[in-house]
mmCIF file of C-alpha atoms and ligand atoms in Angstrom:
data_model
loop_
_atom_site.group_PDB
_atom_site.id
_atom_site.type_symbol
_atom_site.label_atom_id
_atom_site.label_comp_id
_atom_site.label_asym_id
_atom_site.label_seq_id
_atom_site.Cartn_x
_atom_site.Cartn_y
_atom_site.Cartn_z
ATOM 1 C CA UNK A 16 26.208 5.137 -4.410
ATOM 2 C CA UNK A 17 24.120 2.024 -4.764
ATOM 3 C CA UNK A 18 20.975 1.803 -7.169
ATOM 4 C CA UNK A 19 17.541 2.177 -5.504
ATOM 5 C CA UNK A 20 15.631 -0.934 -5.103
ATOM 6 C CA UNK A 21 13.004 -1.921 -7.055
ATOM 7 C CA UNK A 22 10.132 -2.751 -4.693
ATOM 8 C CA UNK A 23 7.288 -4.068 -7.706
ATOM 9 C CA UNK A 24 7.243 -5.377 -11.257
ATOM 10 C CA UNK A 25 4.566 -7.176 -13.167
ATOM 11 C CA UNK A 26 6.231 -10.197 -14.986
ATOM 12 C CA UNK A 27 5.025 -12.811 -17.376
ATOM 13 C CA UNK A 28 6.721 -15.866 -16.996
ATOM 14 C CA UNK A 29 5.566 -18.719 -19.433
ATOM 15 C CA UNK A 30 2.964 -20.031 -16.662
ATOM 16 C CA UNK A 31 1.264 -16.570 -16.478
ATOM 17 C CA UNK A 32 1.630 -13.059 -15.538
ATOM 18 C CA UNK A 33 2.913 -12.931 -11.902
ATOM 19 C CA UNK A 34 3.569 -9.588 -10.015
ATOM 20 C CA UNK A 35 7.153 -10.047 -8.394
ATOM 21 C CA UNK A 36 7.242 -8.018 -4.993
ATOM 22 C CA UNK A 37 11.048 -7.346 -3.002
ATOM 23 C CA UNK A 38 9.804 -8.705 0.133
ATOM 24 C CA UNK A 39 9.927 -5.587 2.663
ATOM 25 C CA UNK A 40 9.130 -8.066 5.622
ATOM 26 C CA UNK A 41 12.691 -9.437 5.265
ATOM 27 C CA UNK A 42 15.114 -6.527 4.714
ATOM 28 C CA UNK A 43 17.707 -5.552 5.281
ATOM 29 C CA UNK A 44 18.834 -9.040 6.296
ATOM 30 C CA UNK A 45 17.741 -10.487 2.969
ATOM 31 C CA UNK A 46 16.799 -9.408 -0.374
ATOM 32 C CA UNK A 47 14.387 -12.134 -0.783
ATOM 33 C CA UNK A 48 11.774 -11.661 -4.359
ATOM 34 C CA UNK A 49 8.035 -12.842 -3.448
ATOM 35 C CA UNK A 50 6.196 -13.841 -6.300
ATOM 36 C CA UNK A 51 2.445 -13.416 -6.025
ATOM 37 C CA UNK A 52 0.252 -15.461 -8.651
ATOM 38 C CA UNK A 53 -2.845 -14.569 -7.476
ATOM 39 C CA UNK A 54 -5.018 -12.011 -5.234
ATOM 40 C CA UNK A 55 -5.109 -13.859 -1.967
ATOM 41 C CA UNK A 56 -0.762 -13.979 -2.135
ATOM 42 C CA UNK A 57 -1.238 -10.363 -3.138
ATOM 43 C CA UNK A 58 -3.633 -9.424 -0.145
ATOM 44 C CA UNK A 59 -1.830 -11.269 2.908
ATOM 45 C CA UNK A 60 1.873 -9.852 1.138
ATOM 46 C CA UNK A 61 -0.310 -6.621 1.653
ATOM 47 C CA UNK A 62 -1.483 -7.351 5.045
ATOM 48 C CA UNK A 63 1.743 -8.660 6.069
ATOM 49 C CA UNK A 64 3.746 -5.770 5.339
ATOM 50 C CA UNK A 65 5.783 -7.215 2.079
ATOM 51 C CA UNK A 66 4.823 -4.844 0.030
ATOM 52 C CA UNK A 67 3.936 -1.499 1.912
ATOM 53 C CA UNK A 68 3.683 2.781 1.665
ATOM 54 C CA UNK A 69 1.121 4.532 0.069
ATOM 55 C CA UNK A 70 2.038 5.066 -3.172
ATOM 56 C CA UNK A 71 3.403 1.833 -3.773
ATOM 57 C CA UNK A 72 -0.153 0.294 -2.618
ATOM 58 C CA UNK A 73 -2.055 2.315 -5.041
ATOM 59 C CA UNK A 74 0.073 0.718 -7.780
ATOM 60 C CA UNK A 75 0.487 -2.816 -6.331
ATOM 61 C CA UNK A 76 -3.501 -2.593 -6.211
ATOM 62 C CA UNK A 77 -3.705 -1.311 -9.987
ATOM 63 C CA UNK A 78 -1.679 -4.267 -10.738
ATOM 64 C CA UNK A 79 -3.698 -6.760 -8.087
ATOM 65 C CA UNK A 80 -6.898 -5.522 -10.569
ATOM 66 C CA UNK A 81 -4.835 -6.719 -13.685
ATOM 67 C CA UNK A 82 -3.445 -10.064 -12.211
ATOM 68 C CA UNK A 83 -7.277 -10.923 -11.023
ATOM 69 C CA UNK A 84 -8.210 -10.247 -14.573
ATOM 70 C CA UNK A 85 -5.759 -12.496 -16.213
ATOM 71 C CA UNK A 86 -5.910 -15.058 -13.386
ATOM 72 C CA UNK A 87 -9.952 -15.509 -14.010
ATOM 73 C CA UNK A 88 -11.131 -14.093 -10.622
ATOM 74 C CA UNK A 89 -14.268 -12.757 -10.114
ATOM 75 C CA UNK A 90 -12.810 -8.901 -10.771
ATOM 76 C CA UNK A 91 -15.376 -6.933 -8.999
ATOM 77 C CA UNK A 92 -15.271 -9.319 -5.880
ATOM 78 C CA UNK A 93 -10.952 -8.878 -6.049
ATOM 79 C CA UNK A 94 -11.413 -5.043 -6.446
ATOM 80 C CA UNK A 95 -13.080 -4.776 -3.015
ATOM 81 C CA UNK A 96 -10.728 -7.310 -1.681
ATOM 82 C CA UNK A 97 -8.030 -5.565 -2.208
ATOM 83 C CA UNK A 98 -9.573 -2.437 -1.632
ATOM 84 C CA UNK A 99 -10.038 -3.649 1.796
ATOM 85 C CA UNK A 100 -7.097 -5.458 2.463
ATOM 86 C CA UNK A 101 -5.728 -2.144 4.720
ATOM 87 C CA UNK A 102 -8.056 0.278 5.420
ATOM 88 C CA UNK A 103 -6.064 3.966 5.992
ATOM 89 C CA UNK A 104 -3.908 4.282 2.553
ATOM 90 C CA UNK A 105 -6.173 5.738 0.288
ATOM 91 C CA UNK A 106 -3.800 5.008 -2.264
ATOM 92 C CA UNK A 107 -4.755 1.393 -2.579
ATOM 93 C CA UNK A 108 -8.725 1.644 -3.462
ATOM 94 C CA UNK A 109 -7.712 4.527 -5.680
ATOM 95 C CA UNK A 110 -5.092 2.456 -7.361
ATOM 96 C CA UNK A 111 -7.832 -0.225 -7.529
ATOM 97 C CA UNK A 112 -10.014 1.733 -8.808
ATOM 98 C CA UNK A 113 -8.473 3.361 -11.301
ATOM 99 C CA UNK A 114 -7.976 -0.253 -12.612
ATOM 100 C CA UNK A 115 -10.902 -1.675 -12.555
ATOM 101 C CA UNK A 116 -12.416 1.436 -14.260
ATOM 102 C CA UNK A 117 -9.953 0.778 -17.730
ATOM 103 C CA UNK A 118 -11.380 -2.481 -16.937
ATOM 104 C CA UNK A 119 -15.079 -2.294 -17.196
ATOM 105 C CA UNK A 120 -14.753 0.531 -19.921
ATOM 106 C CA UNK A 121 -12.453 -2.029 -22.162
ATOM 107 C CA UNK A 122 -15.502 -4.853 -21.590
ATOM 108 C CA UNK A 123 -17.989 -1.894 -22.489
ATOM 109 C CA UNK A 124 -16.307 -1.359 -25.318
ATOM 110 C CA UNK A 125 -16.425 -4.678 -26.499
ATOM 111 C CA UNK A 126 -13.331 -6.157 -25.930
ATOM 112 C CA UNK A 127 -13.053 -9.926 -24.894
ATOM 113 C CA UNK A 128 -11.469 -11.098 -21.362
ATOM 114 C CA UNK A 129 -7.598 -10.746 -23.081
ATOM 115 C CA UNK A 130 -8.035 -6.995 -24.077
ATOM 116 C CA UNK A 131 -9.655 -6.003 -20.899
ATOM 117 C CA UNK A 132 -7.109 -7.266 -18.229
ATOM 118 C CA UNK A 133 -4.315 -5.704 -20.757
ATOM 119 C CA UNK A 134 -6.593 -2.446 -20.292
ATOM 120 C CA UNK A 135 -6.044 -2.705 -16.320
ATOM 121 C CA UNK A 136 -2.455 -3.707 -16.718
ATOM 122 C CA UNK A 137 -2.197 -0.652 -19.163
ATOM 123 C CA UNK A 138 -3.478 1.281 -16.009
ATOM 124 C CA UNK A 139 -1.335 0.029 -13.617
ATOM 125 C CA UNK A 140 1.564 0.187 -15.248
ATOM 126 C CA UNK A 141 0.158 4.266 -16.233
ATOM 127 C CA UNK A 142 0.042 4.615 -12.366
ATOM 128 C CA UNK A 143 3.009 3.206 -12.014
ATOM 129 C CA UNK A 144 4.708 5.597 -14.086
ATOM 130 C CA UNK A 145 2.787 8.552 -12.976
ATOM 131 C CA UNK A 146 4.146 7.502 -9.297
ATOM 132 C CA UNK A 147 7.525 8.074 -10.414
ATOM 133 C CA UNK A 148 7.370 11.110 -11.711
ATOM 134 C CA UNK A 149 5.703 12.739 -9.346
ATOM 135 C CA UNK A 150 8.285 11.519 -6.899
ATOM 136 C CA UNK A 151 10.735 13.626 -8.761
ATOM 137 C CA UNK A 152 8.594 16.708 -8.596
ATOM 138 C CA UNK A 153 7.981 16.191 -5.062
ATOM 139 C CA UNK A 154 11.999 15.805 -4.690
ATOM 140 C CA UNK A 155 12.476 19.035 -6.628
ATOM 141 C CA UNK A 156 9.614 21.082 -4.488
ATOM 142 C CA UNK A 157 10.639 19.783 -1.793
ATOM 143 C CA UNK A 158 14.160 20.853 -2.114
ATOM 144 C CA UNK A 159 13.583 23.982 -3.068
ATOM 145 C CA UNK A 160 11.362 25.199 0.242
ATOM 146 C CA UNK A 161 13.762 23.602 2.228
ATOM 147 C CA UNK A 162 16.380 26.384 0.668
ATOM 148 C CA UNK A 163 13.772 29.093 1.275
ATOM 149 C CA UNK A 164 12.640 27.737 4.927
ATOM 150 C CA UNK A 165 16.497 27.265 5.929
ATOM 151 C CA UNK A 166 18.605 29.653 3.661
ATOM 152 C CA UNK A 167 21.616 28.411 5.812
ATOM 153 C CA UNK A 168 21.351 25.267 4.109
ATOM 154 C CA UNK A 169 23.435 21.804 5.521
ATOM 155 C CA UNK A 170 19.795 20.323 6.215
ATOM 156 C CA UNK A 171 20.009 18.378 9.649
ATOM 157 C CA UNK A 172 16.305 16.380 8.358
ATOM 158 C CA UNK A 173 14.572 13.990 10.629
ATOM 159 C CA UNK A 174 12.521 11.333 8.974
ATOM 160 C CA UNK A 175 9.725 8.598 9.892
ATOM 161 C CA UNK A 176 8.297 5.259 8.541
ATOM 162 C CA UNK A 177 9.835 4.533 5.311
ATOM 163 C CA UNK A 178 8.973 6.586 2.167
ATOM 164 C CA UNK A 179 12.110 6.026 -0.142
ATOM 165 C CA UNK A 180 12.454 4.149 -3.473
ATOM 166 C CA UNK A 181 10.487 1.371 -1.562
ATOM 167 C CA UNK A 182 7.463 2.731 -1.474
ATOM 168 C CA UNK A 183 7.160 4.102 -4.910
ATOM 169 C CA UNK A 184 7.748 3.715 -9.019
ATOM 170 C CA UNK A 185 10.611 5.947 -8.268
ATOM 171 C CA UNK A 186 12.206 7.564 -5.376
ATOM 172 C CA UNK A 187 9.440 8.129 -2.735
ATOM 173 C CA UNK A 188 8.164 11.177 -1.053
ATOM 174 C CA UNK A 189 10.214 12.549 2.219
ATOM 175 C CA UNK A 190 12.910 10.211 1.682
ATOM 176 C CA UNK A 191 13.161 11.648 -1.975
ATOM 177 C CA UNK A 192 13.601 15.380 -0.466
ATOM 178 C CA UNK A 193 16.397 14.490 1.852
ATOM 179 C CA UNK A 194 17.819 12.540 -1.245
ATOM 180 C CA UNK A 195 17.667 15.466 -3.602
ATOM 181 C CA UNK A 196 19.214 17.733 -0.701
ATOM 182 C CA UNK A 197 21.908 14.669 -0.473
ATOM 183 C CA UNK A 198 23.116 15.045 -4.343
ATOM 184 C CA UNK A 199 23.697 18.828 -4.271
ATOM 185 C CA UNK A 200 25.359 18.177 -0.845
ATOM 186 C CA UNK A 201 22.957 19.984 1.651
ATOM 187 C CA UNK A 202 22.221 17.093 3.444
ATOM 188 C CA UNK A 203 24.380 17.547 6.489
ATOM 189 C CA UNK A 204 22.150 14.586 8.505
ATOM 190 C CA UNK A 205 19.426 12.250 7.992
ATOM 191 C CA UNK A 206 17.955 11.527 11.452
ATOM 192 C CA UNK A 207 15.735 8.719 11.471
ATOM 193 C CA UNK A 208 13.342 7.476 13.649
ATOM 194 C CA UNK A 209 13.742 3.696 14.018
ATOM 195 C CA UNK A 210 9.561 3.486 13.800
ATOM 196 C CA UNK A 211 8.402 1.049 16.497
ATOM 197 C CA UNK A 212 6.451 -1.489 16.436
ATOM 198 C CA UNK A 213 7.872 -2.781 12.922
ATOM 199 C CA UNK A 214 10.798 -0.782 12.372
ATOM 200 C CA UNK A 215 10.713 0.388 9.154
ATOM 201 C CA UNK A 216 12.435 3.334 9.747
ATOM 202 C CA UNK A 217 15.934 0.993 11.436
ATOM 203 C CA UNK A 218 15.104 -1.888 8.712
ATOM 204 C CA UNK A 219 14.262 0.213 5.513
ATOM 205 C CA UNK A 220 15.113 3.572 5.656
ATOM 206 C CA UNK A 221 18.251 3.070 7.118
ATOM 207 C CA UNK A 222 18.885 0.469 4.436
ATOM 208 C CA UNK A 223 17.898 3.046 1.609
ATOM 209 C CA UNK A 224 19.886 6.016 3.391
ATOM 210 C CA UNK A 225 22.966 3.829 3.589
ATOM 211 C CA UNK A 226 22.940 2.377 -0.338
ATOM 212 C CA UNK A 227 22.375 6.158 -1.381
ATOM 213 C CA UNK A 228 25.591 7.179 0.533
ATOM 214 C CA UNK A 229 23.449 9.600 3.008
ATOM 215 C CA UNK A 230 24.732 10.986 6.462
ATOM 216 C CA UNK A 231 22.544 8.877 8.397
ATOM 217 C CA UNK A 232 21.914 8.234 12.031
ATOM 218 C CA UNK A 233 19.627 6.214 14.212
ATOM 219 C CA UNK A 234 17.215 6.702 16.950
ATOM 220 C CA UNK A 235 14.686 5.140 18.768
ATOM 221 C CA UNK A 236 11.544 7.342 18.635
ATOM 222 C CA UNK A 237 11.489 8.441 22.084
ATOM 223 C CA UNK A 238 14.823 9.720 21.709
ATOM 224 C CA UNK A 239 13.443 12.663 19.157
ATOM 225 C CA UNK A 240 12.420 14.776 21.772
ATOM 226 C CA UNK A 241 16.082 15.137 23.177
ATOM 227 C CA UNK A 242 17.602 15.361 19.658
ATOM 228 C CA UNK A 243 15.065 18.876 19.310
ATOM 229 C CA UNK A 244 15.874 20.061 22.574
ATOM 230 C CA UNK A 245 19.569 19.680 21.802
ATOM 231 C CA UNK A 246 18.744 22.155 18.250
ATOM 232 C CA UNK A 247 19.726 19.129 16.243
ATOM 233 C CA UNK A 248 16.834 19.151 13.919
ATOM 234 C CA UNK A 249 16.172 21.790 11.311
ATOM 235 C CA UNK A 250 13.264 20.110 9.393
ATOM 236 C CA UNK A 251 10.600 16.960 9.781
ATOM 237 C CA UNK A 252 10.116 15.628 6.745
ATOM 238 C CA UNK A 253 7.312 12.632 6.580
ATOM 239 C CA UNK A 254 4.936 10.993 4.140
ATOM 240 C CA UNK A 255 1.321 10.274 4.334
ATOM 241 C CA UNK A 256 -1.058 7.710 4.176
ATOM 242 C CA UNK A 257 -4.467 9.975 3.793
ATOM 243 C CA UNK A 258 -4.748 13.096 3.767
ATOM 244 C CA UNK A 259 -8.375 14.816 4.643
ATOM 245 C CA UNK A 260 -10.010 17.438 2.830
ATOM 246 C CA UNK A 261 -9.047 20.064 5.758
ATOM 247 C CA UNK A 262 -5.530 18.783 5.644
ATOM 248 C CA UNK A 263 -5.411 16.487 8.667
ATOM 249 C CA UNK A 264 -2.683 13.717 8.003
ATOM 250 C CA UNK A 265 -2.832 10.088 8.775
ATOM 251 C CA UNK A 266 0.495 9.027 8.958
ATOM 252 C CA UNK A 267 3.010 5.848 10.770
ATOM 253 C CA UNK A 268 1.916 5.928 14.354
ATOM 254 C CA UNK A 269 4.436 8.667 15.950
ATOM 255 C CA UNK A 270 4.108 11.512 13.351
ATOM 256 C CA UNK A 271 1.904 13.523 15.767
ATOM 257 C CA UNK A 272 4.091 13.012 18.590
ATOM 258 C CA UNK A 273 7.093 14.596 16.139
ATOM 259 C CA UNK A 274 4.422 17.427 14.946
ATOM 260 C CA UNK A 275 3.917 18.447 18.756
ATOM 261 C CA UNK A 276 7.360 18.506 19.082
ATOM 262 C CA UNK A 277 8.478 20.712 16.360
ATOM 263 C CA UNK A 278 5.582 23.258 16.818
ATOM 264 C CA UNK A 279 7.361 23.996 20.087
ATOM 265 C CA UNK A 280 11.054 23.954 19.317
ATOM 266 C CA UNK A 281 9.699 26.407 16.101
ATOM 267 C CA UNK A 282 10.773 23.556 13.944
ATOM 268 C CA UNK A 283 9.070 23.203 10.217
ATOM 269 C CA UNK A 284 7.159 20.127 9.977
ATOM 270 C CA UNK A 285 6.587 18.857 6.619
ATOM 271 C CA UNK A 286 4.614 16.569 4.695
ATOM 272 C CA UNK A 287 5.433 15.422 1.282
ATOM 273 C CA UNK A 288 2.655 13.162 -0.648
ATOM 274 C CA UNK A 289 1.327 12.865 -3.960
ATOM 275 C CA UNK A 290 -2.094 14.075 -4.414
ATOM 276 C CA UNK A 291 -4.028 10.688 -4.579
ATOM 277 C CA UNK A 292 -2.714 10.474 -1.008
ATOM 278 C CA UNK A 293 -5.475 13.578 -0.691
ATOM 279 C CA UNK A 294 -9.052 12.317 -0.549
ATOM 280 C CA UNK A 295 -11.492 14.928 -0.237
ATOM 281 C CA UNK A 296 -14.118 12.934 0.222
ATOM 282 C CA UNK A 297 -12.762 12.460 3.687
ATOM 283 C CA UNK A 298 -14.012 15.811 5.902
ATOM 284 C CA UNK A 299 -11.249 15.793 8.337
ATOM 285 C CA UNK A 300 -9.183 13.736 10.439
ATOM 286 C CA UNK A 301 -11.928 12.470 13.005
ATOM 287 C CA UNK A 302 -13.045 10.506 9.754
ATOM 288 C CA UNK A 303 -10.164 8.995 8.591
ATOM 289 C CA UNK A 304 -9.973 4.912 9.585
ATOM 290 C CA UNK A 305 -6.738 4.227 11.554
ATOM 291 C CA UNK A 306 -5.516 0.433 11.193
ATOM 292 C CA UNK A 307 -5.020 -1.269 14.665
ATOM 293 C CA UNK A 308 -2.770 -3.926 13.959
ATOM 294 C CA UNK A 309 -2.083 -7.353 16.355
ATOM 295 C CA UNK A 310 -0.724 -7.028 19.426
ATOM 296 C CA UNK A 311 2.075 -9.078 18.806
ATOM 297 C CA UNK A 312 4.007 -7.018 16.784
ATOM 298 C CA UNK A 313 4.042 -4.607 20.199
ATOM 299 C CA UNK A 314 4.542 -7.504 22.565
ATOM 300 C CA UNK A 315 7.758 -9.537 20.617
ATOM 301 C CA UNK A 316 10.318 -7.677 19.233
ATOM 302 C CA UNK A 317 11.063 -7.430 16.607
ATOM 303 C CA UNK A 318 8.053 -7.343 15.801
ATOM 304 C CA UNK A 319 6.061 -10.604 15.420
ATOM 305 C CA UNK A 320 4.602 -10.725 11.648
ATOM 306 C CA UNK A 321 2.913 -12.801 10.004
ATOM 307 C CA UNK A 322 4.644 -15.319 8.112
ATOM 308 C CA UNK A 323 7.811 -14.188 9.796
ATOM 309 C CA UNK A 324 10.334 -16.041 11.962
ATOM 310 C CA UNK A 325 8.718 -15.750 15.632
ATOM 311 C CA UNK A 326 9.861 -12.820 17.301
ATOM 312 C CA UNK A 327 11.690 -12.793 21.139
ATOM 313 C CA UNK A 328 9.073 -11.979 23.633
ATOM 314 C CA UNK A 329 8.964 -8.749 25.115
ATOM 315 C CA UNK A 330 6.185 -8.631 27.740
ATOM 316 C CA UNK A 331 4.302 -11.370 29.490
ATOM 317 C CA UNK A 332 2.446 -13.608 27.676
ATOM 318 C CA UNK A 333 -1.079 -12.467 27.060
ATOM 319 C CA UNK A 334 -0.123 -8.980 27.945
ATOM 320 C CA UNK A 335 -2.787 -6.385 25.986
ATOM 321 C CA UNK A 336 -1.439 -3.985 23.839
ATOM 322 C CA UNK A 337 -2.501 -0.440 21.951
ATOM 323 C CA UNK A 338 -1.573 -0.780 18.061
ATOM 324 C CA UNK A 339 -2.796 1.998 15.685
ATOM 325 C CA UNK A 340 -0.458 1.526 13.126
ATOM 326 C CA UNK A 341 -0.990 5.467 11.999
ATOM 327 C CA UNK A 342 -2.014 8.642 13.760
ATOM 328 C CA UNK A 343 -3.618 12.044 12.810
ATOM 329 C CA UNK A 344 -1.533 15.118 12.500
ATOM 330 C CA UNK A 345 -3.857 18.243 12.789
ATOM 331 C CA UNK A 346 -3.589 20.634 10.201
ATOM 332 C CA UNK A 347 -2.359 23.394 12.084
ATOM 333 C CA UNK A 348 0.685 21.394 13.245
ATOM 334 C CA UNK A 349 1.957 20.674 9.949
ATOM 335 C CA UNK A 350 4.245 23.496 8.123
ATOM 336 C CA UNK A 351 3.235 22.655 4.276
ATOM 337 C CA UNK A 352 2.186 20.204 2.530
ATOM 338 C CA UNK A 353 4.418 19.491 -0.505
ATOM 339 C CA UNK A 354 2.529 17.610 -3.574
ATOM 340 C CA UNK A 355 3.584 17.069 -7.327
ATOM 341 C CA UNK A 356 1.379 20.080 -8.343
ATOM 342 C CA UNK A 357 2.219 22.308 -5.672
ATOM 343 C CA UNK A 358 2.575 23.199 -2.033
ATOM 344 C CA UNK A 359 0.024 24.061 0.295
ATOM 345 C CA UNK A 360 0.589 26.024 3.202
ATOM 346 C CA UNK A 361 -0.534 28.760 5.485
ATOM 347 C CA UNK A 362 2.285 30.908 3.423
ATOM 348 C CA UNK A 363 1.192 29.680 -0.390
ATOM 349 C CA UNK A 364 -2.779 30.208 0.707
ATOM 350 C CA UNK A 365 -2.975 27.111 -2.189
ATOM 351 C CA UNK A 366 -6.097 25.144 -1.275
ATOM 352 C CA UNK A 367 -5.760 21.156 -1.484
ATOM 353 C CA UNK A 368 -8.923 21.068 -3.965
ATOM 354 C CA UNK A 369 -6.797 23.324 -6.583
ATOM 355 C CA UNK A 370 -3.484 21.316 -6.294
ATOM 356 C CA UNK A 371 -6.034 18.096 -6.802
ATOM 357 C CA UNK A 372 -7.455 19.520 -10.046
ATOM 358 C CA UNK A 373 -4.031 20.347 -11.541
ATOM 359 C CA UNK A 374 -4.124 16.233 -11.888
ATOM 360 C CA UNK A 375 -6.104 13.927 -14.246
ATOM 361 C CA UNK A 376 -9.420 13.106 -13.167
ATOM 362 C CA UNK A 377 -9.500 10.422 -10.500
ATOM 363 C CA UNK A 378 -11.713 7.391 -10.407
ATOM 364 C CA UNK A 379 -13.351 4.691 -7.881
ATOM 365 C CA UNK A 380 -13.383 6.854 -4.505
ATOM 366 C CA UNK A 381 -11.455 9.926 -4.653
ATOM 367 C CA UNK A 382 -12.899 13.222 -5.704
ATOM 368 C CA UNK A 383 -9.861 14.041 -7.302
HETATM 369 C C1 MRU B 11 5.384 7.618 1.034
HETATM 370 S S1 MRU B 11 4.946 6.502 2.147
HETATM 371 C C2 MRU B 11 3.979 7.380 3.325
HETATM 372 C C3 MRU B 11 3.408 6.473 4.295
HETATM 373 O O1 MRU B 11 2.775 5.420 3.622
HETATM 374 C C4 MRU B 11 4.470 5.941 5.259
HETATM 375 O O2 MRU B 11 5.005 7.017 5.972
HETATM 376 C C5 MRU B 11 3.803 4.985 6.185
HETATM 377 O O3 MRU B 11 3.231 5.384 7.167
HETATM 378 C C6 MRU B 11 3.796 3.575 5.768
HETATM 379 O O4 MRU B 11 3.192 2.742 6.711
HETATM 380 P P1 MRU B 11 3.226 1.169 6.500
HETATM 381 O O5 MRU B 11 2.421 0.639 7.646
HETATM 382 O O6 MRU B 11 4.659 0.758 6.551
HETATM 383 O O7 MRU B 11 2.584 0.883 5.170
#
């Protein structure tokens, strides 16, 4: 079983702090390191899909707050910046946030320029941490209402996006439940959905599944529907980006279709996010900012990014095309909501407020 990959790490080479991202834009061809220096690298490696995930953009904004310090930007103009650099992850302002606040309290308290960017770093890398364990209580809670939900057990799990190691301090979200199933040998198959336009399911997850040794096996998304009506799938199990106060979930464009689906083979649907993927300051899912990405990436395959080789032209040239990178799963679609603190779910009667307030205090924008 390979190690997971380390998608972030703050380093401080003699020229100055750096934060060192695996470039996601390039796997699984290459495992290429992109070093950012400063907070434009930081935002277009945001915007360009290098680094990527919720989680993981709450703590590569944390540490985007730190390197702005240290680098002598202007730190509140950097903190909305990077706050704004992609709209529907709430984990990125709150990661920002949270950073800028150790910030402005370290200058408050009268430290100079050096102790106040180590106060943001010492944020970060608290995020950071905080990510990773709650990865492994999502992986544990997760587990364990899979056993109740399918007593059976040899879990036949169909995944979307990418929400493994790569998107996290440690193992991810959904991709961390179907890894936990994997060690105590439950995991019987790991469908996953290959994620159009960018493919992070074929390019990453597939790349993660396969170094952890998982049963794995690929689809294009509009294949799903015939894997359900075959009985192939026992659970969906997907991240989030946002997550609204009435439990709507923004999620990679093509989690809705996959909600719709499972409702009506009676197949649970599950989401599994950390609470500062929960922003309660967000009503419901009407109010939650979906990203509309270039239409490139829909009209060149594979996908045409930014700062990638040119992709291979898939429809005529200046052909329109509809690109919400995320969609919005109704509440009533979605089985349970797994978090570090707890599950919610028509069953558990949990609200999202109380599994919120089992956490530390949140800063910047959420309410949590
Ligand atoms: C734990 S990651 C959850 C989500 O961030 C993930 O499913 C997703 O939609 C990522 O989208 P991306 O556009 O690749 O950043």
């Amino acid at each position: 079983m390979g190690s997971a990959p380390v998608a972030l790490r703050w380093d401080e080479p003699p020229e100055g702090p750096v934060i060192v991202l695996l470039d996601q834009r390039r796997l699984p061809a290459e495992e290429v390191e992109l070093v950012c220096t400063d907070v434009p690298a930081l935002i277009d490696a945001i915007r360009t899909l290098a680094v990527r995930g919720a989680p993981l953009l709450g703590v590569a904004g944390a540490y985007g707050l730190a390197l702005a310090a240290v680098r002598g930007f202007d730190v509140e103009e950097a903190a909305e910046m990077l706050s704004a650099a992609r709209p529907t992850a709430v984990n990125l302002a709150y990661g920002v946030g949270r950073a800028l606040t150790a910030y402005r309290a370290s200058l408050a308290g009268g430290a100079g320029p050096e102790g106040a960017w180590r106060a943001a770093l010492a944020e970060a890398r608290a995020l950071h941490r905080e990510d990773a364990q709650a990865s492994a209580r999502m992986a544990e809670q997760g587990l364990e209402l899979l056993k109740e939900l399918l007593p059976g057990g040899g879990f036949r799990l169909l995944t979307h996006c990418n929400t493994g190691a790569l998107v996290s301090g440690g193992e991810g979200t959904a991709l961390a439940v179907a890894g936990a199933a994997h060690r105590i040998g439950e995991l019987r198959r790991l469908w996953v959905d290959e994620t159009r336009p960018l493919l992070q399911g074929a390019r990453l997850t597939a790349y993660e599944a396969a170094r952890a040794g998982m049963p794995y096996t690929l689809l294009t998304d509009n294949a799903a529907g015939s894997l359900f009506s075959a009985g192939e799938v026992d659970a969906v199990v997907i991240g989030a980006d946002r997550i609204a106060a009435d439990g709507s979930v923004a999620n990679k464009v093509g989690s809705y279709p996959l909600a719709v689906l499972a409702r009506y083979h009676h197949v649970p649907f599950l989401v599994v996010a950390p609470t500062t993927t929960v922003d309660l300051t967000t009503a419901d899912g009407g109010a939650i900012e979906v990203e509309q990405r270039p239409a490139l990436e829909v009209t060149e395959f594979p996908g045409g990014m930014p700062g990638e080789v040119p992709g291979r032209a898939v429809a005529p040239l200046g052909t329109q095309a509809y690109n919400p990178a995320f969609d919005i799963t109704p509440p009533e679609l979605v089985t349970a909501i797994v978090t570090e603190n707890g599950i919610v779910s028509p069953v558990t009667k949990t609200g999202l407020a109380e599994l919120c307030a089992r956490s530390r205090s949140g800063n910047g924008m959420m309410s949590i």
